[in-house]
Amino acid sequence: GWWRGRCNENNLRYKILNNLLLDHTKLMHFMSTDGPLDVVQSAIDESIYRDLSPIDSPVIGGVGMLHNLLGTVMRMGDLLIGSDKFEHTIGIGWTYFMMHYQWGIPMRSILRFNQGAELAALGPTSTGVHAFADLAANILGIRLFNDFVGSHPDIITGTHPEPYIRCEGWWWWKRWVVNDARPFDWRNYLNVAWDEGYNCSDYRNQHIADSVLGNIYSLEEDGRPYACPLDPAALEEAAEVFGPYRDWVINAINADMP
């Protein structure tokens, strides 16, 4: 309404979403191998998924052998983060933000939907891999979009966060301004729960687990650890960020080798 001046929260969030996700070319260039970050991209036949068949994984072992569908992986400090985690946080996180805050869907229902969508379409059914790191990124996306304006209680702490952007002014002279007291930082969301070397993936069946984990363990011949979780204590610290939702998005147990 007119009493809110020109500070329309929904319009602001849609503009942010457009800049982050819909302008896909800029986002993907930032995460590409010729972008500003330390980035690598592996061919599927050189990756830990190289032995998967089309039956094991229609996406990786089927279509992926014709066109590499693996995203880039970025080194961020000690972490290796797949570019898809940002797409999960922004795209799916936005959807869950709307479901919870705009449509009133309880968090427990969203957590169930998050698991169901991963199991039914985005994960084991199509790729053979159940990525808990994807689940964690999705849920932190809710916090991300709330933090921009901070108008709702946080999904985990229950308190209103310090916003990145404030509405300032009087009557029709209101404008959005950047809150210098809280500069935006991806590290407020990015943690080891996003790294599949810490937050362990599960697999659709034992055959796929044997194939993928066998390739992972073969890397350890150089004396470095590769098996998940790389640092259980670090994963436990990250799990605390999710409060009561930790068991929905954290997996500290890798699939068993025969």
Coordinates of C-alpha atoms in Angstrom, one line a residue:
G1 CA 0.0 0.0 0.0
W2 CA 0.9 3.7 -0.3
W3 CA 1.9 3.9 3.4
R4 CA 4.8 1.6 2.8
G5 CA 6.3 4.1 0.4
R6 CA 8.5 2.5 -2.2
C7 CA 10.0 -0.3 0.0
N8 CA 8.2 -3.3 -1.3
E9 CA 9.8 -6.4 0.2
N10 CA 8.5 -8.9 -2.4
N11 CA 9.7 -6.7 -5.3
L12 CA 13.1 -6.4 -3.7
R13 CA 13.4 -10.1 -3.3
Y14 CA 12.4 -10.8 -6.9
K15 CA 15.0 -8.4 -8.1
I16 CA 17.6 -10.1 -5.9
L17 CA 16.5 -13.5 -7.2
N18 CA 16.7 -12.2 -10.8
N19 CA 20.2 -11.0 -10.3
L20 CA 21.4 -14.2 -8.5
L21 CA 19.7 -16.9 -10.5
L22 CA 17.7 -15.8 -13.6
D23 CA 20.8 -13.9 -14.9
H24 CA 22.3 -17.4 -15.1
T25 CA 25.1 -16.5 -17.5
K26 CA 26.9 -14.1 -15.1
L27 CA 26.5 -16.5 -12.2
M28 CA 27.9 -19.4 -14.1
H29 CA 30.8 -17.4 -15.5
F30 CA 31.7 -16.4 -11.9
M31 CA 31.9 -20.1 -11.1
S32 CA 33.5 -21.3 -14.4
T33 CA 37.1 -22.4 -14.9
D34 CA 38.0 -19.1 -16.5
G35 CA 36.3 -17.0 -13.7
P36 CA 38.0 -15.4 -10.7
L37 CA 37.8 -18.4 -8.3
D38 CA 40.0 -21.5 -7.9
V39 CA 37.8 -23.8 -10.0
V40 CA 38.2 -27.2 -11.6
Q41 CA 35.8 -29.3 -13.7
S42 CA 36.3 -33.1 -14.2
A43 CA 35.2 -35.2 -17.1
I44 CA 32.8 -37.9 -16.0
D45 CA 35.1 -40.6 -17.3
E46 CA 37.8 -39.2 -15.0
S47 CA 35.6 -38.8 -11.9
I48 CA 34.6 -41.1 -9.1
Y49 CA 31.4 -41.7 -11.0
R50 CA 33.2 -43.1 -14.1
D51 CA 32.0 -46.7 -13.7
L52 CA 28.3 -45.9 -13.4
S53 CA 26.1 -47.4 -16.2
P54 CA 22.9 -45.8 -17.6
I55 CA 21.0 -48.3 -15.5
D56 CA 22.9 -47.2 -12.3
S57 CA 22.5 -43.5 -13.1
P58 CA 20.5 -42.3 -16.1
V59 CA 21.9 -38.8 -15.7
I60 CA 25.6 -39.5 -15.0
G61 CA 26.1 -42.9 -16.6
G62 CA 23.7 -42.2 -19.5
V63 CA 23.3 -38.6 -20.7
G64 CA 26.4 -37.6 -18.9
M65 CA 28.6 -39.8 -21.1
L66 CA 27.4 -37.8 -24.1
H67 CA 27.6 -34.4 -22.5
N68 CA 29.4 -33.7 -19.3
L69 CA 26.8 -32.7 -16.7
L70 CA 29.2 -32.4 -13.8
G71 CA 29.3 -28.8 -12.5
T72 CA 32.5 -27.0 -11.5
V73 CA 34.0 -27.4 -8.1
M74 CA 35.4 -24.4 -6.3
R75 CA 38.0 -24.3 -3.6
M76 CA 36.9 -22.0 -0.8
G77 CA 39.4 -22.1 2.1
D78 CA 39.7 -25.8 3.0
L79 CA 36.4 -26.7 1.4
L80 CA 35.5 -28.0 -2.1
I81 CA 32.1 -26.7 -3.1
G82 CA 30.1 -27.7 -6.2
S83 CA 28.7 -24.9 -8.2
D84 CA 25.3 -26.6 -8.0
K85 CA 25.2 -25.8 -4.2
F86 CA 24.7 -22.1 -5.0
E87 CA 21.9 -23.0 -7.4
H88 CA 20.3 -25.1 -4.7
T89 CA 20.6 -22.3 -2.1
I90 CA 19.2 -19.6 -4.4
G91 CA 16.7 -21.5 -6.6
I92 CA 15.2 -24.1 -4.2
G93 CA 15.9 -21.9 -1.2
W94 CA 13.7 -19.2 -2.7
T95 CA 10.9 -21.7 -3.2
Y96 CA 11.1 -22.9 0.4
F97 CA 11.2 -19.3 1.6
M98 CA 8.0 -18.6 -0.2
M99 CA 6.4 -21.9 1.0
H100 CA 7.2 -21.2 4.6
Y101 CA 6.9 -17.4 5.0
Q102 CA 4.4 -16.5 2.3
W103 CA 2.2 -19.6 2.2
G104 CA 2.5 -20.6 5.9
I105 CA 3.7 -24.2 5.3
P106 CA 5.4 -25.5 8.5
M107 CA 9.1 -26.2 8.4
R108 CA 8.6 -29.9 9.2
S109 CA 6.5 -30.2 6.0
I110 CA 9.2 -28.4 4.0
L111 CA 11.8 -30.7 5.4
R112 CA 9.8 -33.8 4.4
F113 CA 9.3 -32.2 0.9
N114 CA 13.0 -31.5 0.7
Q115 CA 13.8 -35.1 1.3
G116 CA 11.1 -36.4 -0.9
A117 CA 12.1 -34.2 -3.9
E118 CA 15.7 -35.3 -3.5
L119 CA 14.8 -39.0 -3.4
A120 CA 12.1 -38.9 -6.1
A121 CA 13.6 -36.6 -8.8
L122 CA 16.8 -34.7 -8.0
G123 CA 18.9 -37.5 -6.5
P124 CA 19.0 -41.3 -6.3
T125 CA 16.3 -41.9 -9.0
S126 CA 18.1 -39.8 -11.7
T127 CA 21.7 -39.8 -10.6
G128 CA 22.0 -42.7 -8.2
V129 CA 23.4 -40.3 -5.5
H130 CA 21.5 -39.0 -2.5
A131 CA 23.4 -35.8 -1.7
F132 CA 22.8 -34.5 1.8
A133 CA 24.9 -31.5 1.0
D134 CA 22.2 -30.5 -1.5
L135 CA 19.6 -30.8 1.2
A136 CA 21.6 -28.6 3.6
A137 CA 22.1 -25.9 0.9
N138 CA 18.4 -25.9 0.1
I139 CA 17.4 -25.2 3.8
L140 CA 20.0 -22.5 4.3
G141 CA 18.5 -20.7 1.2
I142 CA 15.5 -20.0 3.4
R143 CA 17.7 -18.1 5.8
L144 CA 19.5 -16.3 3.0
F145 CA 16.3 -14.8 1.5
N146 CA 15.0 -13.8 4.9
D147 CA 18.3 -12.2 5.9
F148 CA 18.1 -9.6 3.0
V149 CA 15.3 -7.7 4.8
G150 CA 15.0 -9.6 8.1
S151 CA 11.2 -9.2 8.4
H152 CA 10.5 -12.7 9.6
P153 CA 11.9 -14.7 12.5
D154 CA 14.8 -16.9 11.5
I155 CA 13.8 -20.6 10.9
I156 CA 16.4 -21.8 13.4
T157 CA 17.0 -19.2 16.0
G158 CA 13.5 -17.7 16.0
T159 CA 14.8 -14.2 16.2
H160 CA 14.7 -11.4 13.6
P161 CA 18.1 -11.2 11.9
E162 CA 20.1 -8.0 11.3
P163 CA 19.1 -7.3 7.6
Y164 CA 21.5 -6.7 4.7
I165 CA 19.1 -4.0 3.4
R166 CA 17.0 -1.5 5.3
C167 CA 14.0 0.6 4.4
E168 CA 14.8 4.2 5.4
G169 CA 13.0 7.5 4.9
W170 CA 9.6 8.9 5.7
W171 CA 6.2 8.3 4.0
W172 CA 6.6 8.3 0.2
W173 CA 10.3 9.1 0.5
K174 CA 11.2 5.6 1.7
R175 CA 14.1 3.9 -0.1
W176 CA 16.0 0.6 0.3
V177 CA 19.6 1.3 1.5
V178 CA 22.4 -1.1 2.1
N179 CA 23.0 -1.8 5.9
D180 CA 26.6 -1.1 6.4
A181 CA 26.4 -2.7 9.8
R182 CA 26.0 -6.1 8.1
P183 CA 27.8 -6.5 4.8
F184 CA 26.8 -9.5 2.7
D185 CA 29.1 -12.5 3.1
W186 CA 28.5 -16.0 1.6
R187 CA 30.4 -17.4 4.6
N188 CA 27.2 -16.7 6.7
Y189 CA 25.7 -19.7 4.9
L190 CA 28.5 -21.7 3.4
N191 CA 30.0 -24.3 5.7
V192 CA 31.3 -27.9 5.6
A193 CA 27.7 -29.1 5.3
W194 CA 27.9 -28.0 1.6
D195 CA 31.0 -30.1 1.0
E196 CA 30.2 -33.7 0.0
G197 CA 33.6 -34.7 1.4
Y198 CA 32.3 -33.9 4.9
N199 CA 28.5 -34.2 4.6
C200 CA 28.4 -37.7 3.2
S201 CA 26.2 -38.8 0.3
D202 CA 24.2 -42.0 0.2
Y203 CA 23.5 -44.1 -2.8
R204 CA 20.5 -45.8 -4.3
N205 CA 21.9 -49.3 -3.9
Q206 CA 25.0 -51.1 -2.7
H207 CA 26.3 -51.7 -6.2
I208 CA 26.5 -47.9 -6.8
A209 CA 28.1 -47.4 -3.4
D210 CA 30.7 -50.0 -4.1
S211 CA 31.6 -48.4 -7.4
V212 CA 31.8 -44.8 -6.2
L213 CA 33.4 -45.5 -2.8
G214 CA 35.9 -47.9 -4.4
N215 CA 37.1 -45.1 -6.7
I216 CA 37.3 -42.7 -3.7
Y217 CA 39.3 -45.2 -1.6
S218 CA 41.7 -45.8 -4.5
L219 CA 42.7 -42.2 -4.3
E220 CA 44.0 -42.7 -0.8
E221 CA 47.0 -44.6 -2.2
D222 CA 48.8 -41.2 -2.3
G223 CA 48.6 -41.1 1.6
R224 CA 45.9 -38.3 1.8
P225 CA 42.4 -38.9 3.2
Y226 CA 39.5 -38.8 0.8
A227 CA 36.8 -40.9 2.4
C228 CA 33.9 -39.0 3.9
P229 CA 33.6 -37.6 6.5
L230 CA 37.0 -36.0 6.1
D231 CA 36.6 -34.3 9.5
P232 CA 33.8 -35.5 11.7
A233 CA 34.4 -32.8 14.3
A234 CA 34.1 -30.1 11.7
L235 CA 30.8 -31.6 10.4
E236 CA 29.4 -31.8 13.9
E237 CA 30.2 -28.1 14.3
A238 CA 28.4 -27.3 11.1
A239 CA 25.5 -29.5 12.0
E240 CA 24.8 -27.3 15.1
V241 CA 24.0 -24.4 12.7
F242 CA 20.8 -26.3 11.7
G243 CA 19.6 -26.7 15.2
P244 CA 16.6 -29.0 15.4
Y245 CA 16.8 -29.7 11.6
R246 CA 20.2 -31.2 11.6
D247 CA 19.1 -34.8 11.2
W248 CA 17.2 -33.9 8.0
V249 CA 20.3 -32.5 6.2
I250 CA 23.4 -34.0 7.8
N251 CA 24.8 -37.4 7.1
A252 CA 28.1 -38.4 8.9
I253 CA 28.0 -42.0 7.9
N254 CA 29.3 -43.1 4.5
A255 CA 27.8 -46.1 2.8
D256 CA 29.5 -49.4 3.8
M257 CA 32.1 -51.1 1.6
P258 CA 31.7 -54.8 1.2

